[in-house]
Amino acid sequence: QQHQRTLTLCTMTDNTATQRRTTSSSDTAAPLSVATGSSSSNSPHASTTNSGTSSAIMLPFRVLSKMPAIATILIRVLLWPMFKIVNMAFPPKEFDGINNSSGSDRAARAFVAMFQKQISVVRPVMPSQNDNEGSGDNNNNQEHYVEPACPFSSRGYNLTMADITSRPPNSRPLLLLYLHSPLHTDGTKFIRDYLCHPQLLQLLNSNNSDNNGSVVCFGASVHTADGQRMRDMMGVNCFPFMALLNVKSSGSSGNTNNGNNNASMELLLRMEGPQLLTIPPSQITTYLNTTITRHAEVLAMEDARRLQREEEQLLRSEQDREFQETLLADQMREIARQEVEDRERQEQEATEEAERTKQAKEESQLEDAKALMERMGEPPMGTKQGVARLRFTLPNGKKVDRRFHSVDTIETIRAFLVVHFHGQNIEIKNFGLSTNFPRKTFKEEDGSLTLDDAGLAPQAVVMVQDLDS
């Protein structure tokens, strides 16, 4: 503080010297300009002489104008060691510095102690005590008297603001600010007659945030750092002063040592000046109670709107979830239907492909059989040597006779039957051949056997079995 006053004194000295230099320059420049104007009509040589003379006259004034700045620098250099020595010899006191949290707490506790002392002097009787005691005598009242608690916070401004801003916005308490001027004539009177009034004490204690109420009371003396800071912030010019503030936000609620400079506060009620002493204490209590009630109603409305928004958001979320579930179920059903259709289509395509393959195979088999029969041919009539006469017994009981070369193979017999079935429109595609005497069965693997090797020459009866029946 002494260093700041010295810097302010030096700055004032600079400003005074600058003003004197400006005044001297203007007073001196006027005669010179007049003299120059009067002699300018004489000759050019006279004009040059007057200019040199004016420059020589202004030089001392310029040197003198720099002297205050030089003196200020010298004074600061000479006083700097003294400031260091003074700070070492006289360290900052407990109430010095706005960022001194321990000092702010001690100042707040000192204010609470002073206020509690005034309560002890006034000895207010709370309405609840008066109702409980009824019409008892004064001796009983003195014996059962319970001193009311001090509603003001015992923590500094930084910690108080940090506690308020750390709470959710919908449950953030109001800040009741009282600035006390110990040198003001009405300061102590206002505390005793108004702040210690039973109704006002009951209102503040019942709404104190320490009891989960809606108000935090903070008091400070203007002779402390917190008090002077709040005085400058609120622009207080007269006392007593009391205000009710709504702390909306703080950009520095996480740091209690920076003073919550970014706190945004709304002024709900402001009472100051000697006019406060003309209002009854009950009226001030009514003002405070009305403001607190209105703020509580605003918070309740905001909380109701918040709950409504949350319910609407929850309803929208539930609807979105149901929509997503329905959409997912539809997609799953569509996927299942698509899979069934794909599977059926693939099965149908496989069946059609199998039919086409089977038909192509039958057609190829028929063509091969016809070509083989045309190539081998039937032995001429009357030929006995090298001829095998076969009788085929069909599954329907019909018998078919056919003459073959004895060197023909089982494959030739099968080719004959294929051509015969096709010509007679007999639906036998897969058939087997066998004989009863001797018992033999001829498979497709036996197609290369000749009739002689198979024992079917010169004659035999061949049984035809439909393997697909």
mmCIF file of N, CA and C in Angstrom, residues 313-368:
data_model
loop_
_atom_site.group_PDB
_atom_site.id
_atom_site.type_symbol
_atom_site.label_atom_id
_atom_site.label_comp_id
_atom_site.label_asym_id
_atom_site.label_seq_id
_atom_site.Cartn_x
_atom_site.Cartn_y
_atom_site.Cartn_z
ATOM 1 N N GLN A 313 -37.719 -35.237 -23.159
ATOM 2 C CA GLN A 313 -36.553 -35.893 -23.742
ATOM 3 C C GLN A 313 -36.585 -37.403 -23.508
ATOM 4 N N LEU A 314 -37.023 -37.790 -22.290
ATOM 5 C CA LEU A 314 -37.137 -39.229 -22.004
ATOM 6 C C LEU A 314 -38.194 -39.874 -22.882
ATOM 7 N N LEU A 315 -39.330 -39.147 -23.086
ATOM 8 C CA LEU A 315 -40.378 -39.677 -23.947
ATOM 9 C C LEU A 315 -39.886 -39.813 -25.385
ATOM 10 N N ARG A 316 -39.173 -38.772 -25.850
ATOM 11 C CA ARG A 316 -38.618 -38.863 -27.201
ATOM 12 C C ARG A 316 -37.609 -40.002 -27.316
ATOM 13 N N SER A 317 -36.799 -40.161 -26.286
ATOM 14 C CA SER A 317 -35.835 -41.269 -26.304
ATOM 15 C C SER A 317 -36.543 -42.614 -26.335
ATOM 16 N N GLU A 318 -37.643 -42.733 -25.533
ATOM 17 C CA GLU A 318 -38.395 -43.981 -25.520
ATOM 18 C C GLU A 318 -39.047 -44.230 -26.876
ATOM 19 N N GLN A 319 -39.609 -43.167 -27.466
ATOM 20 C CA GLN A 319 -40.204 -43.318 -28.789
ATOM 21 C C GLN A 319 -39.152 -43.680 -29.831
ATOM 22 N N ASP A 320 -38.004 -43.026 -29.745
ATOM 23 C CA ASP A 320 -36.928 -43.369 -30.681
ATOM 24 C C ASP A 320 -36.479 -44.807 -30.497
ATOM 25 N N ARG A 321 -36.398 -45.232 -29.216
ATOM 26 C CA ARG A 321 -35.983 -46.619 -28.960
ATOM 27 C C ARG A 321 -37.004 -47.605 -29.516
ATOM 28 N N GLU A 322 -38.309 -47.327 -29.279
ATOM 29 C CA GLU A 322 -39.338 -48.206 -29.813
ATOM 30 C C GLU A 322 -39.317 -48.203 -31.346
ATOM 31 N N PHE A 323 -39.115 -47.010 -31.920
ATOM 32 C CA PHE A 323 -39.045 -46.939 -33.375
ATOM 33 C C PHE A 323 -37.871 -47.744 -33.914
ATOM 34 N N GLN A 324 -36.717 -47.616 -33.236
ATOM 35 C CA GLN A 324 -35.548 -48.371 -33.668
ATOM 36 C C GLN A 324 -35.776 -49.872 -33.519
ATOM 37 N N GLU A 325 -36.437 -50.268 -32.402
ATOM 38 C CA GLU A 325 -36.718 -51.684 -32.224
ATOM 39 C C GLU A 325 -37.679 -52.194 -33.304
ATOM 40 N N THR A 326 -38.743 -51.396 -33.597
ATOM 41 C CA THR A 326 -39.676 -51.797 -34.653
ATOM 42 C C THR A 326 -38.982 -51.860 -36.003
ATOM 43 N N LEU A 327 -38.153 -50.845 -36.251
ATOM 44 C CA LEU A 327 -37.416 -50.831 -37.512
ATOM 45 C C LEU A 327 -36.484 -52.032 -37.616
ATOM 46 N N LEU A 328 -35.816 -52.347 -36.500
ATOM 47 C CA LEU A 328 -34.919 -53.505 -36.508
ATOM 48 C C LEU A 328 -35.696 -54.797 -36.728
ATOM 49 N N ALA A 329 -36.896 -54.911 -36.057
ATOM 50 C CA ALA A 329 -37.707 -56.121 -36.254
ATOM 51 C C ALA A 329 -38.158 -56.232 -37.704
ATOM 52 N N ASP A 330 -38.575 -55.091 -38.287
ATOM 53 C CA ASP A 330 -38.971 -55.126 -39.701
ATOM 54 C C ASP A 330 -37.794 -55.515 -40.591
ATOM 55 N N GLN A 331 -36.638 -54.974 -40.280
ATOM 56 C CA GLN A 331 -35.469 -55.332 -41.071
ATOM 57 C C GLN A 331 -35.125 -56.809 -40.926
ATOM 58 N N MET A 332 -35.249 -57.331 -39.693
ATOM 59 C CA MET A 332 -34.965 -58.750 -39.485
ATOM 60 C C MET A 332 -35.975 -59.624 -40.232
ATOM 61 N N ARG A 333 -37.275 -59.210 -40.181
ATOM 62 C CA ARG A 333 -38.271 -59.980 -40.930
ATOM 63 C C ARG A 333 -38.010 -59.902 -42.435
ATOM 64 N N GLU A 334 -37.639 -58.723 -42.902
ATOM 65 C CA GLU A 334 -37.334 -58.581 -44.318
ATOM 66 C C GLU A 334 -36.132 -59.424 -44.709
ATOM 67 N N ILE A 335 -35.120 -59.449 -43.836
ATOM 68 C CA ILE A 335 -33.941 -60.275 -44.109
ATOM 69 C C ILE A 335 -34.313 -61.755 -44.135
ATOM 70 N N ALA A 336 -35.166 -62.175 -43.140
ATOM 71 C CA ALA A 336 -35.583 -63.582 -43.114
ATOM 72 C C ALA A 336 -36.400 -63.936 -44.354
ATOM 73 N N ARG A 337 -37.332 -63.027 -44.730
ATOM 74 C CA ARG A 337 -38.131 -63.282 -45.932
ATOM 75 C C ARG A 337 -37.242 -63.362 -47.172
ATOM 76 N N GLN A 338 -36.269 -62.455 -47.235
ATOM 77 C CA GLN A 338 -35.355 -62.458 -48.373
ATOM 78 C C GLN A 338 -34.533 -63.739 -48.411
ATOM 79 N N GLU A 339 -34.116 -64.189 -47.222
ATOM 80 C CA GLU A 339 -33.362 -65.445 -47.166
ATOM 81 C C GLU A 339 -34.208 -66.621 -47.627
ATOM 82 N N VAL A 340 -35.495 -66.635 -47.181
ATOM 83 C CA VAL A 340 -36.377 -67.738 -47.605
ATOM 84 C C VAL A 340 -36.576 -67.698 -49.115
ATOM 85 N N GLU A 341 -36.812 -66.489 -49.647
ATOM 86 C CA GLU A 341 -36.995 -66.377 -51.095
ATOM 87 C C GLU A 341 -35.733 -66.794 -51.839
ATOM 88 N N ASP A 342 -34.579 -66.355 -51.321
ATOM 89 C CA ASP A 342 -33.327 -66.755 -51.968
ATOM 90 C C ASP A 342 -33.133 -68.263 -51.917
ATOM 91 N N ARG A 343 -33.443 -68.867 -50.765
ATOM 92 C CA ARG A 343 -33.289 -70.310 -50.643
ATOM 93 C C ARG A 343 -34.251 -71.047 -51.573
ATOM 94 N N GLU A 344 -35.505 -70.585 -51.606
ATOM 95 C CA GLU A 344 -36.465 -71.221 -52.515
ATOM 96 C C GLU A 344 -36.038 -71.051 -53.968
ATOM 97 N N ARG A 345 -35.554 -69.843 -54.301
ATOM 98 C CA ARG A 345 -35.118 -69.624 -55.669
ATOM 99 C C ARG A 345 -33.931 -70.513 -56.019
ATOM 100 N N GLN A 346 -32.991 -70.620 -55.056
ATOM 101 C CA GLN A 346 -31.840 -71.477 -55.310
ATOM 102 C C GLN A 346 -32.253 -72.942 -55.453
ATOM 103 N N GLU A 347 -33.217 -73.374 -54.576
ATOM 104 C CA GLU A 347 -33.697 -74.755 -54.700
ATOM 105 C C GLU A 347 -34.399 -74.979 -56.025
ATOM 106 N N GLN A 348 -35.217 -73.980 -56.426
ATOM 107 C CA GLN A 348 -35.900 -74.108 -57.698
ATOM 108 C C GLN A 348 -34.904 -74.144 -58.850
ATOM 109 N N GLU A 349 -33.903 -73.257 -58.786
ATOM 110 C CA GLU A 349 -32.890 -73.257 -59.832
ATOM 111 C C GLU A 349 -32.122 -74.573 -59.851
ATOM 112 N N ALA A 350 -31.823 -75.099 -58.638
ATOM 113 C CA ALA A 350 -31.116 -76.385 -58.596
ATOM 114 C C ALA A 350 -31.983 -77.499 -59.174
ATOM 115 N N THR A 351 -33.299 -77.462 -58.839
ATOM 116 C CA THR A 351 -34.198 -78.488 -59.370
ATOM 117 C C THR A 351 -34.299 -78.387 -60.886
ATOM 118 N N GLU A 352 -34.460 -77.138 -61.361
ATOM 119 C CA GLU A 352 -34.539 -76.961 -62.804
ATOM 120 C C GLU A 352 -33.250 -77.385 -63.492
ATOM 121 N N GLU A 353 -32.121 -77.037 -62.845
ATOM 122 C CA GLU A 353 -30.843 -77.448 -63.416
ATOM 123 C C GLU A 353 -30.701 -78.962 -63.427
ATOM 124 N N ALA A 354 -31.195 -79.611 -62.332
ATOM 125 C CA ALA A 354 -31.144 -81.077 -62.299
ATOM 126 C C ALA A 354 -32.038 -81.682 -63.374
ATOM 127 N N GLU A 355 -33.222 -81.060 -63.561
ATOM 128 C CA GLU A 355 -34.120 -81.561 -64.611
ATOM 129 C C GLU A 355 -33.489 -81.399 -65.985
ATOM 130 N N ARG A 356 -32.912 -80.216 -66.201
ATOM 131 C CA ARG A 356 -32.260 -80.000 -67.483
ATOM 132 C C ARG A 356 -31.109 -80.970 -67.691
ATOM 133 N N THR A 357 -30.338 -81.190 -66.643
ATOM 134 C CA THR A 357 -29.220 -82.143 -66.750
ATOM 135 C C THR A 357 -29.730 -83.556 -67.013
ATOM 136 N N LYS A 358 -30.805 -83.905 -66.269
ATOM 137 C CA LYS A 358 -31.364 -85.248 -66.456
ATOM 138 C C LYS A 358 -31.920 -85.419 -67.863
ATOM 139 N N GLN A 359 -32.643 -84.379 -68.326
ATOM 140 C CA GLN A 359 -33.203 -84.459 -69.667
ATOM 141 C C GLN A 359 -32.116 -84.520 -70.730
ATOM 142 N N ALA A 360 -31.071 -83.692 -70.524
ATOM 143 C CA ALA A 360 -29.957 -83.723 -71.473
ATOM 144 C C ALA A 360 -29.266 -85.078 -71.450
ATOM 145 N N LYS A 361 -29.150 -85.658 -70.236
ATOM 146 C CA LYS A 361 -28.526 -86.962 -70.123
ATOM 147 C C LYS A 361 -29.366 -88.022 -70.826
ATOM 148 N N GLU A 362 -30.704 -87.954 -70.636
ATOM 149 C CA GLU A 362 -31.583 -88.937 -71.275
ATOM 150 C C GLU A 362 -31.539 -88.798 -72.798
ATOM 151 N N GLU A 363 -31.567 -87.505 -73.238
ATOM 152 C CA GLU A 363 -31.492 -87.294 -74.677
ATOM 153 C C GLU A 363 -30.173 -87.816 -75.242
ATOM 154 N N SER A 364 -29.092 -87.543 -74.509
ATOM 155 C CA SER A 364 -27.783 -88.027 -74.957
ATOM 156 C C SER A 364 -27.729 -89.556 -74.947
ATOM 157 N N GLN A 365 -28.330 -90.131 -73.908
ATOM 158 C CA GLN A 365 -28.351 -91.593 -73.814
ATOM 159 C C GLN A 365 -29.163 -92.196 -74.966
ATOM 160 N N LEU A 366 -30.293 -91.539 -75.297
ATOM 161 C CA LEU A 366 -31.125 -92.026 -76.389
ATOM 162 C C LEU A 366 -30.396 -91.925 -77.726
ATOM 163 N N GLU A 367 -29.728 -90.808 -77.929
ATOM 164 C CA GLU A 367 -28.992 -90.620 -79.175
ATOM 165 C C GLU A 367 -27.866 -91.657 -79.300
ATOM 166 N N ASP A 368 -27.161 -91.869 -78.189
ATOM 167 C CA ASP A 368 -26.077 -92.865 -78.216
ATOM 168 C C ASP A 368 -26.625 -94.268 -78.478
#
